[in-house]
């Protein structure tokens, strides 16, 4: 069954969607969209580094995403105005990555696979890495769930309950870098944030509790992955963007629906 | 037994000192009220006590394992996160349905469990915040202007509840309040803050201190007198209030502090 490239693509898309659901909910709640962009764009720089030093793409993107996320987190701890700093960091990382790749001689690299994803090229090993990463993210968020929620509602209330807000921020940072590293092949660096925030935003009207929102976001993401792949197959459209289009449709439907909570 | 102690506590926000060299401690079962003008560092002291703000200098020591219940001055809950009252009350520690229902009843917010947090009125929200703080069976309850949004009967009931809880559970209470007249009758110790500790002591001592009067004027004292009728007290309890000992001590016994507030 895993021999079929479409089946592997579907399984990869579902893995990313499952992990992106709960994490995306936090990205929405904590207004981390720009933070996500910076982290995701840094992955392109990671690709350049990986190709240049002949290490695995996964290691390169994970390292670059983690470095960017940690750098941005430490900046935000110092109370700098974040919008601008993040905007600069996000686009500088992308630009530096693209420029760096052009310096690489010998290999002719098709960057669009990393910018927009190449889900149909997911192999068995890729699939194993993607699922391992996705499960690690789910385990991490599941383990810290209550503390993360409390910190998101109020850092002061969390501190009063003996929860260290800095530690929980670090957990989210690591989870985000992991999702970026596993999702880059599926939807590409430019659309990773879309996989995080679009299903979560689409889930909001149907949820009355944070848990419900995270689960519904995972469900919508997985459905969008399947629908996008089907559309891509039917209409010969690029797979990653098709998945995001499907998720956006779910969001539009949610806008029209009456709110549950 | 001391629950929390601060020594030489200094907190700066981006170079601006909010608190300078504050010594403070609160013991088990004690009710301490912080008073002071806006920007005098009251909320900062509370947040330093509960560990939400790191001292720039000095130390804050909490008794290990101390259970703190905190009612913040405001809590910005927005529309992006769906959150029922029931779920909020179980953050971070789970509480049973009956326990939650009983506590909501106690704070005057019965039956709100399934409501969304953002759909509550200001007064209901304040009560839910108090319920959450109390569900953790706190040994120290920290209230930052917790009666905001409550009507007058609600405010009175609130302070009655705090007094009852202290009697039942022996919880200490540290609060910031602008309900001076109520607070003064229900508190063991008043700490007058203005970036530093101006003076502290029993309510009637503090309200007579010149440092306090410099901040709040004499009118407030007329209000106090409605609640305090001792005529033969000494003033030496107050930090730098030595000079206050010889001061004349006007008491207004009328129903209103009349012209004194002008």
Short mmCIF file of C-alpha atoms in Angstrom, two decimals, chain A residues 60-222:
data_model
loop_
_atom_site.label_atom_id
_atom_site.label_comp_id
_atom_site.label_asym_id
_atom_site.label_seq_id
_atom_site.Cartn_x
_atom_site.Cartn_y
_atom_site.Cartn_z
CA UNK A 60 19.31 21.54 8.37
CA UNK A 61 15.77 22.89 8.45
CA UNK A 62 15.21 21.80 12.04
CA UNK A 63 18.43 23.47 13.16
CA UNK A 64 17.77 26.72 11.31
CA UNK A 65 14.12 26.88 12.40
CA UNK A 66 15.08 26.18 16.00
CA UNK A 67 17.83 28.80 15.96
CA UNK A 68 15.49 31.41 14.53
CA UNK A 69 12.69 30.55 16.96
CA UNK A 70 15.00 30.72 19.96
CA UNK A 71 16.53 34.00 18.79
CA UNK A 72 13.11 35.56 18.32
CA UNK A 73 11.90 34.22 21.69
CA UNK A 74 14.83 35.77 23.50
CA UNK A 75 14.18 39.07 21.72
CA UNK A 76 10.55 39.05 22.76
CA UNK A 77 11.61 38.44 26.34
CA UNK A 78 13.38 41.80 26.24
CA UNK A 79 10.19 43.60 25.37
CA UNK A 80 11.19 44.86 21.94
CA UNK A 81 8.44 45.87 19.55
CA UNK A 82 7.83 42.52 17.94
CA UNK A 83 5.88 43.20 14.76
CA UNK A 84 8.67 44.96 12.98
CA UNK A 85 11.49 42.83 14.32
CA UNK A 86 9.66 39.65 13.34
CA UNK A 87 8.79 41.02 9.93
CA UNK A 88 12.43 41.82 9.30
CA UNK A 89 13.62 38.47 10.63
CA UNK A 90 11.06 36.49 8.63
CA UNK A 91 11.87 38.01 5.29
CA UNK A 92 15.59 38.42 5.87
CA UNK A 93 15.83 34.69 6.64
CA UNK A 94 13.98 33.85 3.44
CA UNK A 95 16.06 36.20 1.31
CA UNK A 96 19.37 35.11 2.81
CA UNK A 97 18.35 31.49 2.27
CA UNK A 98 17.50 32.07 -1.38
CA UNK A 99 20.73 33.98 -1.98
CA UNK A 100 22.78 31.32 -0.20
CA UNK A 101 21.35 28.55 -2.36
CA UNK A 102 22.37 30.46 -5.49
CA UNK A 103 25.97 30.37 -4.30
CA UNK A 104 25.97 26.59 -4.15
CA UNK A 105 27.92 25.36 -7.14
CA UNK A 106 27.68 21.88 -8.57
CA UNK A 107 24.13 21.08 -7.50
CA UNK A 108 21.33 22.58 -9.45
CA UNK A 109 18.64 22.89 -6.86
CA UNK A 110 14.96 23.16 -7.55
CA UNK A 111 14.01 25.46 -4.71
CA UNK A 112 10.32 25.38 -5.48
CA UNK A 113 10.18 21.95 -3.84
CA UNK A 114 11.15 23.63 -0.57
CA UNK A 115 9.14 26.81 -1.06
CA UNK A 116 5.90 25.13 -2.07
CA UNK A 117 6.41 21.55 -0.96
CA UNK A 118 6.75 18.35 -2.90
CA UNK A 119 4.33 16.04 -1.18
CA UNK A 120 4.06 13.65 -4.13
CA UNK A 121 7.79 12.90 -3.81
CA UNK A 122 7.53 11.74 -0.19
CA UNK A 123 9.36 8.41 0.12
CA UNK A 124 9.13 5.72 2.79
CA UNK A 125 11.96 7.19 4.84
CA UNK A 126 10.50 10.68 4.52
CA UNK A 127 7.18 9.35 5.69
CA UNK A 128 8.76 7.75 8.74
CA UNK A 129 10.53 11.03 9.62
CA UNK A 130 7.36 13.06 9.11
CA UNK A 131 5.29 10.77 11.33
CA UNK A 132 7.97 10.61 14.00
CA UNK A 133 8.21 14.40 14.06
CA UNK A 134 4.44 14.86 14.10
CA UNK A 135 4.00 12.38 16.95
CA UNK A 136 6.81 14.05 18.89
CA UNK A 137 5.03 17.41 18.54
CA UNK A 138 1.71 15.90 19.67
CA UNK A 139 3.39 14.21 22.62
CA UNK A 140 5.15 17.43 23.62
CA UNK A 141 2.00 19.53 23.45
CA UNK A 142 -0.11 16.83 25.09
CA UNK A 143 2.35 16.54 27.95
CA UNK A 144 2.33 20.30 28.66
CA UNK A 145 -1.26 20.95 27.56
CA UNK A 146 -2.72 22.33 30.79
CA UNK A 147 0.32 24.44 31.59
CA UNK A 148 0.44 25.80 28.05
CA UNK A 149 -3.24 26.72 28.22
CA UNK A 150 -2.83 28.43 31.58
CA UNK A 151 0.14 30.47 30.37
CA UNK A 152 -1.80 31.43 27.25
CA UNK A 153 -4.79 32.62 29.27
CA UNK A 154 -2.59 34.64 31.65
CA UNK A 155 1.10 34.48 32.45
CA UNK A 156 0.44 35.98 35.88
CA UNK A 157 -2.18 33.37 36.77
CA UNK A 158 0.24 30.71 35.58
CA UNK A 159 3.06 32.11 37.72
CA UNK A 160 0.74 32.16 40.74
CA UNK A 161 0.12 28.45 40.13
CA UNK A 162 3.83 27.76 40.03
CA UNK A 163 4.11 27.43 36.24
CA UNK A 164 7.12 29.04 34.60
CA UNK A 165 5.85 30.95 31.52
CA UNK A 166 9.33 31.03 30.00
CA UNK A 167 9.56 27.26 30.03
CA UNK A 168 6.19 26.82 28.34
CA UNK A 169 7.14 29.36 25.67
CA UNK A 170 10.24 27.28 25.04
CA UNK A 171 8.09 24.14 24.60
CA UNK A 172 5.99 25.88 21.96
CA UNK A 173 9.12 27.17 20.26
CA UNK A 174 10.58 23.68 19.97
CA UNK A 175 7.27 22.27 18.77
CA UNK A 176 7.03 24.95 16.11
CA UNK A 177 10.54 24.27 14.83
CA UNK A 178 9.72 20.54 14.64
CA UNK A 179 6.53 21.15 12.66
CA UNK A 180 8.41 23.41 10.26
CA UNK A 181 11.04 20.74 9.69
CA UNK A 182 8.48 18.01 8.95
CA UNK A 183 6.05 20.19 7.00
CA UNK A 184 8.50 21.77 4.58
CA UNK A 185 8.30 18.80 2.22
CA UNK A 186 4.53 18.63 2.50
CA UNK A 187 3.37 22.21 1.98
CA UNK A 188 6.65 24.13 1.65
CA UNK A 189 8.16 26.91 3.74
CA UNK A 190 5.86 29.58 2.37
CA UNK A 191 2.65 27.80 3.34
CA UNK A 192 3.56 26.14 6.64
CA UNK A 193 1.99 28.96 8.64
CA UNK A 194 -1.16 28.54 6.58
CA UNK A 195 -1.36 24.90 7.69
CA UNK A 196 -1.06 26.12 11.28
CA UNK A 197 -3.51 29.00 11.37
CA UNK A 198 -6.10 28.23 8.69
CA UNK A 199 -7.45 24.96 10.18
CA UNK A 200 -7.35 26.45 13.70
CA UNK A 201 -9.22 29.55 12.57
CA UNK A 202 -11.68 27.35 10.67
CA UNK A 203 -12.25 25.28 13.82
CA UNK A 204 -13.00 28.27 16.07
CA UNK A 205 -16.73 28.70 15.28
CA UNK A 206 -17.43 25.04 16.06
CA UNK A 207 -15.63 24.86 19.40
CA UNK A 208 -16.71 25.66 22.95
CA UNK A 209 -13.48 24.61 24.67
CA UNK A 210 -9.78 24.89 23.75
CA UNK A 211 -9.54 21.10 23.52
CA UNK A 212 -12.40 20.94 21.03
CA UNK A 213 -10.81 23.67 18.93
CA UNK A 214 -7.48 21.81 18.77
CA UNK A 215 -9.14 18.51 17.82
CA UNK A 216 -11.42 20.05 15.22
CA UNK A 217 -8.44 21.91 13.77
CA UNK A 218 -6.61 18.60 13.35
CA UNK A 219 -9.68 17.09 11.71
CA UNK A 220 -10.16 20.00 9.32
CA UNK A 221 -6.45 19.94 8.47
CA UNK A 222 -6.52 16.21 7.71
#
